[in-house]
Tab-separated table of C-alpha atoms in Angstrom:
chain	number	residue	atom	x	y	z
A	1	MET	CA	-2.632	9.650	29.624
A	2	THR	CA	-4.075	6.157	29.257
A	3	ILE	CA	-7.467	7.583	30.207
A	4	LEU	CA	-7.205	10.175	27.431
A	5	TYR	CA	-6.327	7.426	24.960
A	6	LYS	CA	-9.380	5.405	26.023
A	7	ILE	CA	-11.582	8.459	25.567
A	8	GLY	CA	-10.056	9.040	22.123
A	9	ILE	CA	-10.820	5.454	21.045
A	10	LEU	CA	-14.366	5.742	22.371
A	11	PHE	CA	-14.885	9.040	20.569
A	12	TYR	CA	-13.565	7.500	17.331
A	13	ALA	CA	-15.963	4.547	17.662
A	14	VAL	CA	-18.925	6.894	18.135
A	15	LEU	CA	-17.851	9.040	15.185
A	16	ILE	CA	-17.596	5.978	12.938
A	17	ARG	CA	-21.094	4.861	13.919
A	18	ILE	CA	-22.502	8.275	13.089
A	19	SER	CA	-20.605	8.304	9.776
A	20	SER	CA	-21.962	4.843	8.914
A	21	LEU	CA	-25.410	6.388	8.487
A	22	PHE	CA	-24.285	8.030	5.252
A	23	ASN	CA	-20.827	6.654	4.402
A	24	GLN	CA	-20.354	3.211	2.798
A	25	LYS	CA	-16.776	2.771	4.036
A	26	ALA	CA	-17.844	3.495	7.609
A	27	ARG	CA	-20.711	0.982	7.256
A	28	LEU	CA	-18.229	-1.688	6.174
A	29	PHE	CA	-15.987	-0.742	9.111
A	30	ILE	CA	-18.858	-1.391	11.541
A	31	ALA	CA	-20.331	-4.440	9.815
A	32	GLY	CA	-16.952	-6.135	9.438
A	33	ARG	CA	-16.350	-6.018	13.193
A	34	LYS	CA	-19.776	-7.305	14.138
A	35	ASP	CA	-19.567	-10.576	16.072
A	36	TRP	CA	-15.784	-10.646	15.670
A	37	LYS	CA	-15.347	-12.651	18.872
A	38	GLU	CA	-17.611	-15.413	17.594
A	39	LYS	CA	-15.789	-15.471	14.252
A	40	LEU	CA	-12.400	-15.676	15.957
A	41	GLN	CA	-13.483	-18.496	18.258
A	42	ARG	CA	-15.102	-20.341	15.374
A	43	GLU	CA	-12.319	-20.069	12.817
A	44	ILE	CA	-9.082	-20.064	14.781
A	45	ASP	CA	-7.354	-23.450	14.871
A	46	LYS	CA	-6.417	-23.985	18.514
A	47	ASN	CA	-4.022	-26.776	17.602
A	48	SER	CA	-1.918	-24.637	15.248
A	49	ASN	CA	0.857	-22.100	15.724
A	50	TYR	CA	0.058	-18.680	14.273
A	51	ILE	CA	2.067	-15.756	12.996
A	52	TRP	CA	-0.042	-12.609	13.024
A	53	PHE	CA	0.342	-9.827	10.451
A	54	HIS	CA	-1.509	-6.545	10.849
A	55	CYS	CA	-1.865	-3.945	8.098
A	56	ALA	CA	-3.724	-0.657	8.138
A	57	SER	CA	-4.935	-0.963	4.569
A	58	LEU	CA	-4.106	-2.229	1.082
A	59	GLY	CA	-0.823	-0.361	0.658
A	60	GLU	CA	0.576	-1.760	3.883
A	61	PHE	CA	-0.612	-5.227	2.883
A	62	GLU	CA	1.519	-4.999	-0.261
A	63	GLN	CA	4.493	-4.229	1.986
A	64	GLY	CA	3.761	-7.131	4.299
A	65	ARG	CA	2.958	-9.573	1.510
A	66	PRO	CA	6.540	-10.522	0.553
A	67	VAL	CA	7.277	-11.436	4.179
A	68	ILE	CA	4.049	-13.430	4.515
A	69	GLU	CA	4.782	-15.391	1.361
A	70	GLU	CA	8.405	-16.051	2.282
A	71	ILE	CA	7.326	-17.391	5.676
A	72	LYS	CA	4.699	-19.617	4.057
A	73	THR	CA	7.385	-21.028	1.763
A	74	ARG	CA	10.098	-21.511	4.383
A	75	TYR	CA	7.986	-22.307	7.434
A	76	PRO	CA	4.772	-24.048	6.303
A	77	GLU	CA	4.205	-25.322	9.837
A	78	TYR	CA	2.910	-21.855	10.769
A	79	LYS	CA	-0.562	-20.577	9.983
A	80	ILE	CA	-1.027	-16.925	9.054
A	81	LEU	CA	-3.548	-14.594	10.660
A	82	LEU	CA	-3.978	-11.368	8.692
A	83	THR	CA	-5.847	-8.358	10.096
A	84	PHE	CA	-6.786	-5.029	8.576
A	85	PHE	CA	-7.914	-1.773	10.116
A	86	SER	CA	-9.498	-0.301	6.989
A	87	PRO	CA	-12.241	-1.718	4.745
A	88	SER	CA	-10.236	-0.706	1.673
A	89	GLY	CA	-7.706	-3.353	2.635
A	90	TYR	CA	-9.971	-6.041	4.059
A	91	GLU	CA	-12.640	-6.000	1.351
A	92	ILE	CA	-10.094	-6.471	-1.428
A	93	ARG	CA	-7.879	-9.044	0.314
A	94	LYS	CA	-10.331	-10.971	2.507
A	95	ASN	CA	-9.854	-14.028	0.281
A	96	TYR	CA	-6.050	-13.837	0.129
A	97	ASP	CA	-4.977	-17.447	-0.258
A	98	LYS	CA	-1.718	-17.239	1.696
A	99	ALA	CA	-3.544	-16.291	4.911
A	100	ASP	CA	-5.392	-18.934	6.901
A	101	LEU	CA	-7.654	-16.371	8.543
A	102	VAL	CA	-8.371	-12.781	7.514
A	103	MET	CA	-10.187	-10.412	9.893
A	104	TYR	CA	-10.685	-6.801	10.827
A	105	LEU	CA	-8.643	-5.645	13.800
A	106	PRO	CA	-11.040	-5.094	16.728
A	107	MET	CA	-11.137	-1.634	18.262
A	108	ASP	CA	-8.125	-1.040	20.483
A	109	THR	CA	-9.455	-1.535	23.987
A	110	LYS	CA	-7.827	-3.435	26.838
A	111	ARG	CA	-10.608	-6.025	26.919
A	112	ASN	CA	-10.531	-6.586	23.140
A	113	ALA	CA	-6.760	-6.921	23.075
A	114	ARG	CA	-6.727	-9.508	25.853
A	115	PHE	CA	-9.535	-11.556	24.310
A	116	PHE	CA	-8.018	-11.467	20.826
A	117	ILE	CA	-4.463	-12.351	21.829
A	118	SER	CA	-5.500	-15.019	24.347
A	119	HIS	CA	-7.413	-16.860	21.618
A	120	VAL	CA	-4.864	-16.472	18.800
A	121	LYS	CA	-1.780	-17.067	20.963
A	122	PRO	CA	0.529	-15.885	18.165
A	123	GLU	CA	4.172	-16.955	18.290
A	124	LYS	CA	5.305	-13.862	16.397
A	125	VAL	CA	3.566	-10.650	15.351
A	126	PHE	CA	4.352	-8.267	12.505
A	127	PHE	CA	2.835	-4.795	12.266
A	128	VAL	CA	3.446	-3.101	8.938
A	129	LYS	CA	4.846	0.413	8.521
A	130	TYR	CA	3.068	2.546	11.113
A	131	GLU	CA	0.493	0.765	13.244
A	132	PHE	CA	0.746	1.749	16.932
A	133	TRP	CA	-2.300	0.441	18.833
A	134	TYR	CA	-1.538	0.949	22.503
A	135	PHE	CA	-3.521	-1.864	24.151
A	136	PHE	CA	-2.637	-4.522	21.595
A	137	ILE	CA	1.024	-3.605	21.795
A	138	THR	CA	1.177	-3.519	25.589
A	139	GLU	CA	-0.696	-6.830	25.847
A	140	LEU	CA	1.779	-8.488	23.468
A	141	LYS	CA	4.615	-7.128	25.590
A	142	ARG	CA	2.954	-8.382	28.779
A	143	ARG	CA	2.728	-11.878	27.310
A	144	GLU	CA	6.332	-11.667	25.991
A	145	ILE	CA	5.231	-12.299	22.398
A	146	PRO	CA	7.780	-10.937	19.888
A	147	LEU	CA	6.457	-7.920	17.973
A	148	TYR	CA	8.167	-6.517	14.883
A	149	LEU	CA	7.500	-3.365	12.891
A	150	ILE	CA	8.506	-3.835	9.236
A	151	SER	CA	9.012	-1.353	6.398
A	152	ALA	CA	8.749	1.395	8.999
A	153	ILE	CA	9.613	4.963	8.212
A	154	PHE	CA	9.847	7.772	10.753
A	155	ARG	CA	9.937	11.525	10.246
A	156	GLU	CA	11.050	14.192	12.678
A	157	GLN	CA	7.660	15.904	12.608
A	158	GLN	CA	5.863	12.780	13.770
A	159	PHE	CA	4.117	12.817	17.121
A	160	PHE	CA	6.601	10.440	18.757
A	161	PHE	CA	9.420	12.946	18.535
A	162	LYS	CA	7.649	15.989	19.969
A	163	GLN	CA	8.521	17.197	23.453
A	164	ASN	CA	5.305	17.267	25.449
A	165	PRO	CA	3.701	14.993	28.080
A	166	VAL	CA	1.341	13.233	25.637
A	167	ALA	CA	4.119	12.584	23.114
A	168	ASN	CA	6.421	11.361	25.894
A	169	TRP	CA	3.741	8.896	27.012
A	170	TYR	CA	3.043	7.614	23.525
A	171	ARG	CA	6.743	7.344	22.705
A	172	LYS	CA	6.951	4.662	25.389
A	173	VAL	CA	4.787	2.462	23.138
A	174	LEU	CA	7.791	2.132	20.842
A	175	SER	CA	9.819	0.501	23.602
A	176	ASN	CA	7.406	-2.453	23.536
A	177	PHE	CA	8.466	-3.566	20.061
A	178	THR	CA	10.988	-6.388	19.892
A	179	HIS	CA	12.660	-4.963	16.780
A	180	PHE	CA	12.203	-2.282	14.144
A	181	PHE	CA	12.987	-2.864	10.476
A	182	VAL	CA	13.141	0.619	8.993
A	183	GLN	CA	13.396	1.891	5.449
A	184	ASP	CA	16.258	4.353	5.845
A	185	LYS	CA	19.092	5.611	8.024
A	186	GLN	CA	17.192	8.749	9.003
A	187	SER	CA	14.482	6.626	10.638
A	188	LYS	CA	17.114	4.747	12.597
A	189	LYS	CA	18.708	8.009	13.771
A	190	LEU	CA	15.353	9.304	15.001
A	191	LEU	CA	14.739	6.116	16.974
A	192	GLU	CA	18.217	6.258	18.461
A	193	LYS	CA	17.584	9.868	19.451
A	194	ALA	CA	14.545	8.557	21.331
A	195	GLU	CA	16.854	5.985	23.011
A	196	ILE	CA	15.529	3.068	20.956
A	197	THR	CA	18.386	0.989	19.543
A	198	ASN	CA	16.735	-2.327	18.565
A	199	CYS	CA	16.615	-1.311	14.934
A	200	THR	CA	17.856	-2.529	11.529
A	201	VAL	CA	17.894	-0.583	8.278
A	202	SER	CA	16.399	-3.187	5.945
A	203	GLY	CA	14.778	-1.035	3.271
A	204	ASP	CA	11.254	-1.220	1.901
A	205	THR	CA	9.694	-4.627	1.238
A	206	ARG	CA	7.637	-3.089	-1.575
A	207	PHE	CA	10.695	-3.380	-3.807
A	208	ASP	CA	10.626	-7.148	-3.303
A	209	ARG	CA	6.908	-7.166	-4.036
A	210	VAL	CA	7.125	-5.211	-7.287
A	211	ALA	CA	10.111	-7.255	-8.450
A	212	ALA	CA	8.003	-10.392	-7.918
A	213	ILE	CA	5.117	-8.767	-9.803
A	214	ALA	CA	7.384	-8.043	-12.758
A	215	ALA	CA	8.706	-11.597	-12.775
A	216	GLY	CA	5.219	-13.105	-12.706
A	217	ALA	CA	3.165	-10.525	-14.601
A	218	ARG	CA	0.284	-12.153	-16.424
A	219	LYS	CA	-0.263	-11.583	-20.103
A	220	ILE	CA	-3.367	-9.675	-21.160
A	221	PRO	CA	-4.084	-10.515	-24.844
A	222	VAL	CA	-6.570	-7.670	-25.344
A	223	VAL	CA	-3.981	-5.130	-24.209
A	224	GLU	CA	-1.332	-6.661	-26.481
A	225	LYS	CA	-3.740	-6.326	-29.380
A	226	PHE	CA	-4.609	-2.736	-28.423
A	227	LYS	CA	-0.976	-1.678	-28.197
A	228	GLU	CA	0.366	-3.362	-31.342
A	229	ASN	CA	3.593	-1.475	-32.060
A	230	ALA	CA	2.480	1.965	-30.870
A	231	GLN	CA	4.198	3.905	-28.127
A	232	THR	CA	1.944	3.591	-25.106
A	233	ILE	CA	1.475	5.684	-21.979
A	234	ILE	CA	0.073	3.903	-18.922
A	235	ALA	CA	-1.844	6.221	-16.591
A	236	GLY	CA	-2.361	4.467	-13.247
A	237	SER	CA	-4.644	5.309	-10.313
A	238	THR	CA	-5.753	8.614	-11.815
A	239	TRP	CA	-8.065	11.182	-10.291
A	240	ARG	CA	-10.029	13.919	-12.057
A	241	PRO	CA	-7.227	16.561	-12.074
A	242	ASP	CA	-4.859	13.964	-13.567
A	243	GLU	CA	-7.434	12.902	-16.154
A	244	GLU	CA	-8.093	16.444	-17.298
A	245	LEU	CA	-4.397	16.888	-18.096
A	246	LEU	CA	-3.961	13.445	-19.673
A	247	THR	CA	-7.004	13.715	-21.918
A	248	ALA	CA	-5.929	17.187	-23.027
A	249	PHE	CA	-2.604	15.661	-24.073
A	250	ILE	CA	-3.961	12.637	-25.918
A	251	ASN	CA	-6.681	14.688	-27.613
A	252	GLN	CA	-4.004	16.631	-29.478
A	253	THR	CA	-1.450	13.849	-29.950
A	254	PRO	CA	-1.600	11.359	-32.836
A	255	ALA	CA	0.205	8.009	-33.172
A	256	VAL	CA	0.452	7.498	-29.409
A	257	LYS	CA	-1.802	5.224	-27.372
A	258	MET	CA	-2.869	5.628	-23.775
A	259	ILE	CA	-4.224	3.196	-21.197
A	260	ILE	CA	-6.034	4.923	-18.324
A	261	ALA	CA	-6.724	2.993	-15.113
A	262	PRO	CA	-8.752	5.368	-12.901
A	263	HIS	CA	-8.591	5.099	-9.136
A	264	GLU	CA	-12.400	5.076	-9.074
A	265	VAL	CA	-13.973	2.619	-11.535
A	266	THR	CA	-17.615	3.490	-10.863
A	267	PRO	CA	-19.823	3.825	-13.980
A	268	ASN	CA	-20.359	7.502	-13.231
A	269	ASN	CA	-16.630	8.207	-13.096
A	270	ILE	CA	-15.935	6.222	-16.270
A	271	ASN	CA	-18.666	8.169	-18.070
A	272	LYS	CA	-17.095	11.467	-17.014
A	273	LEU	CA	-13.704	10.301	-18.258
A	274	GLU	CA	-15.143	9.333	-21.644
A	275	GLN	CA	-16.709	12.767	-21.964
A	276	LEU	CA	-13.254	14.360	-21.697
A	277	LEU	CA	-11.918	12.322	-24.612
A	278	LYS	CA	-12.104	13.422	-28.242
A	279	LYS	CA	-10.128	10.425	-29.523
A	280	PRO	CA	-11.648	6.936	-30.059
A	281	SER	CA	-11.744	5.133	-26.715
A	282	ILE	CA	-12.883	1.717	-25.554
A	283	ARG	CA	-13.574	0.228	-22.143
A	284	PHE	CA	-11.673	-2.883	-21.140
A	285	SER	CA	-14.965	-4.628	-20.337
A	286	GLN	CA	-16.071	-4.127	-23.947
A	287	SER	CA	-12.745	-4.713	-25.661
A	288	GLU	CA	-13.383	-8.335	-26.608
A	289	LYS	CA	-16.534	-7.381	-28.512
A	290	MET	CA	-14.763	-4.848	-30.751
A	291	ASP	CA	-11.361	-4.462	-32.359
A	292	PRO	CA	-9.243	-2.558	-29.770
A	293	ARG	CA	-6.640	-1.701	-32.431
A	294	THR	CA	-8.962	0.923	-33.913
A	295	HIS	CA	-9.010	2.918	-30.652
A	296	GLN	CA	-6.396	5.279	-29.242
A	297	VAL	CA	-7.419	5.087	-25.590
A	298	LEU	CA	-8.198	2.019	-23.482
A	299	ILE	CA	-10.057	2.690	-20.230
A	300	ILE	CA	-9.656	0.077	-17.508
A	301	ASP	CA	-13.057	-0.219	-15.828
A	302	SER	CA	-12.154	-3.046	-13.447
A	303	ILE	CA	-9.684	-3.568	-10.617
A	304	GLY	CA	-6.708	-5.885	-10.241
A	305	LEU	CA	-5.072	-5.288	-13.622
A	306	LEU	CA	-2.850	-2.269	-13.096
A	307	SER	CA	0.314	-3.978	-11.879
A	308	SER	CA	0.360	-6.208	-14.973
A	309	LEU	CA	-0.575	-3.393	-17.357
A	310	TYR	CA	2.733	-1.610	-16.867
A	311	GLN	CA	4.577	-4.288	-18.871
A	312	TYR	CA	2.894	-2.877	-21.998
A	313	GLY	CA	3.934	0.714	-21.416
A	314	ASP	CA	6.775	2.901	-22.591
A	315	MET	CA	6.243	5.457	-19.840
A	316	ALA	CA	3.822	5.944	-16.946
A	317	TYR	CA	1.819	8.683	-15.324
A	318	ILE	CA	0.935	8.002	-11.667
A	319	GLY	CA	-2.141	9.686	-10.260
A	320	GLY	CA	-2.853	11.348	-6.929
A	321	GLY	CA	-0.214	14.060	-7.124
A	322	PHE	CA	-2.787	16.836	-7.325
A	323	GLY	CA	-4.527	15.546	-4.193
A	324	VAL	CA	-3.256	14.087	-0.936
A	325	GLY	CA	-0.336	12.264	-2.544
A	326	ILE	CA	0.772	10.004	-5.367
A	327	HIS	CA	-0.015	6.317	-5.649
A	328	ASN	CA	2.510	3.492	-6.074
A	329	ILE	CA	5.228	4.414	-8.580
A	330	LEU	CA	7.321	1.287	-8.038
A	331	GLU	CA	4.959	-1.010	-9.938
A	332	ALA	CA	5.751	1.036	-13.049
A	333	ALA	CA	9.436	1.596	-12.327
A	334	THR	CA	10.143	-2.128	-11.967
A	335	PHE	CA	9.251	-2.543	-15.648
A	336	GLY	CA	11.674	0.240	-16.545
A	337	LEU	CA	8.991	2.854	-17.161
A	338	PRO	CA	9.865	6.509	-16.563
A	339	VAL	CA	7.268	7.947	-14.200
A	340	ILE	CA	5.542	11.318	-14.188
A	341	PHE	CA	3.353	12.608	-11.348
A	342	GLY	CA	1.878	15.745	-9.829
A	343	PRO	CA	3.397	18.062	-7.194
A	344	GLU	CA	2.339	16.181	-4.032
A	345	TYR	CA	5.082	13.565	-3.901
A	346	LYS	CA	7.602	14.676	-1.260
A	347	LYS	CA	6.205	12.410	1.478
A	348	PHE	CA	7.152	9.411	-0.651
A	349	LYS	CA	10.785	8.459	-0.288
A	350	GLU	CA	10.950	6.446	-3.513
A	351	ALA	CA	9.503	9.329	-5.541
A	352	VAL	CA	12.017	11.812	-4.132
A	353	GLU	CA	14.921	9.446	-4.759
A	354	LEU	CA	13.856	8.431	-8.249
A	355	LYS	CA	13.249	12.051	-9.249
A	356	SER	CA	16.701	12.970	-7.945
A	357	ALA	CA	18.211	10.100	-9.949
A	358	GLY	CA	16.534	11.292	-13.142
A	359	GLY	CA	13.990	8.503	-13.483
A	360	ALA	CA	10.899	10.453	-12.423
A	361	PHE	CA	9.432	13.866	-13.208
A	362	SER	CA	7.043	16.035	-11.221
A	363	ILE	CA	4.699	18.367	-13.092
A	364	GLN	CA	2.615	21.336	-11.980
A	365	ASN	CA	0.467	21.926	-15.060
A	366	PHE	CA	-0.356	20.841	-18.612
A	367	SER	CA	2.620	22.605	-20.153
A	368	GLU	CA	5.045	20.594	-18.003
A	369	LEU	CA	3.201	17.337	-18.689
A	370	ASP	CA	3.267	18.021	-22.425
A	371	SER	CA	6.978	18.877	-22.369
A	372	ASN	CA	8.018	15.808	-20.376
A	373	LEU	CA	5.953	13.346	-22.362
A	374	LYS	CA	7.099	14.691	-25.720
A	375	ASN	CA	10.734	14.645	-24.615
A	376	LEU	CA	10.427	10.950	-23.804
A	377	LEU	CA	8.304	10.074	-26.827
A	378	HIS	CA	10.477	11.844	-29.397
A	379	HIS	CA	13.963	11.059	-28.081
A	380	GLU	CA	14.714	7.356	-28.109
A	381	GLN	CA	18.065	7.599	-26.348
A	382	THR	CA	16.606	9.742	-23.563
A	383	LEU	CA	13.819	7.211	-23.073
A	384	LYS	CA	16.307	4.328	-22.883
A	385	LYS	CA	18.485	6.171	-20.377
A	386	VAL	CA	15.589	7.080	-18.091
A	387	SER	CA	14.132	3.568	-18.359
A	388	SER	CA	17.450	2.087	-17.271
A	389	ILE	CA	17.587	4.413	-14.263
A	390	CYS	CA	14.141	3.221	-13.113
A	391	GLU	CA	14.851	-0.465	-13.583
A	392	ASN	CA	18.218	-0.262	-11.809
A	393	TYR	CA	16.712	1.713	-8.931
A	394	VAL	CA	14.267	-1.087	-8.140
A	395	GLN	CA	16.851	-3.835	-8.542
A	396	LYS	CA	19.383	-2.260	-6.184
A	397	ASN	CA	16.743	-1.827	-3.453
A	398	THR	CA	15.438	-5.392	-3.343
A	399	GLY	CA	16.345	-7.800	-0.539
A	400	SER	CA	14.506	-6.312	2.456
A	401	THR	CA	12.406	-9.447	2.964
A	402	PHE	CA	15.465	-11.667	3.388
A	403	ILE	CA	17.043	-9.296	5.921
A	404	ILE	CA	13.860	-9.466	8.013
A	405	ILE	CA	13.499	-13.249	7.772
A	406	LYS	CA	17.137	-13.811	8.683
A	407	LYS	CA	16.942	-11.579	11.755
A	408	VAL	CA	13.577	-12.801	13.035
A	409	PHE	CA	14.206	-16.511	12.546
A	410	ASN	CA	17.942	-16.390	13.361
A	411	ASN	CA	18.913	-17.898	10.002
């Protein structure tokens, strides 16, 4: 089975190189790993003790971030190595100031794993959510370096829990982890069914992250001026199907303001969004040159603002639900914003739970969007009740970071 895995990694590497001829993300994937050995040898501090965090992409980084920052506060004697698999994580967080070294994870081969780990010599390693690279994991086990999986979530339909020779082989990878910190009891039951008992239900560290965001949200004067006293809908990480529904709503709705933060902020996509709008709109990049109060829609044409924007909203629409799945709803919920999203949400535990609690609403079409938004906009007591549900949901689920730190460092 190890041979098949090697072939799979080789095939993936070839496919990425072919894709890099016409795909920007694939080009970054290749370029970012060029000369990685030289970079590691040059930038690693051989006289320091490292804790290594690995994240697939940006979402997993946000889950690992609270643990990284707590370790930096409590144990400043450690340096942090942060690796990413995907360019969408590395390119945005390559200058993250709490990490001493940020790199791409080399391709998972036996030779790469041995070289990487022998030069870093990490004292502890944290993989976030669902990273299972066979050679890196087995090499850490061989060297008896503690390896933890945090904010993990397992589902019965995952490959690990199938009954076939390949799944049986890959399931053995799980036995090489020192400890699992899982999000829910169901994940723990699945691991126990696979005879893995080194597991703690600690919850999702994203709750700690969004609570910290809410506590330290930066003020954005232009947005304050735009909002004034109007009820405001924040539409975060939207895609075209979301934008078609949202613009149809705002085009026929007076006295309500909307802030749209598209997932793609390319000029072409912003132009298309503006073409859908019949109400006065302004781009964030131009908002200091004109009076934003005279516009009904503010379009965010830059990145890095969304998590702070939610503080100015009365309710939120979260994009992605008409595609592969919704984006982060917790950043809105932590500010007490009711959240609305499309039909593809059931893979996201927090969305299912918040919808069941009455703090979130899934819509299939414009009629349902219109009905839900108007119900919240026109009924003050309903809005207050739903807002309280969202805020309380986040608050009661914080604390995962401290459970992890206490267990790992024997506090």
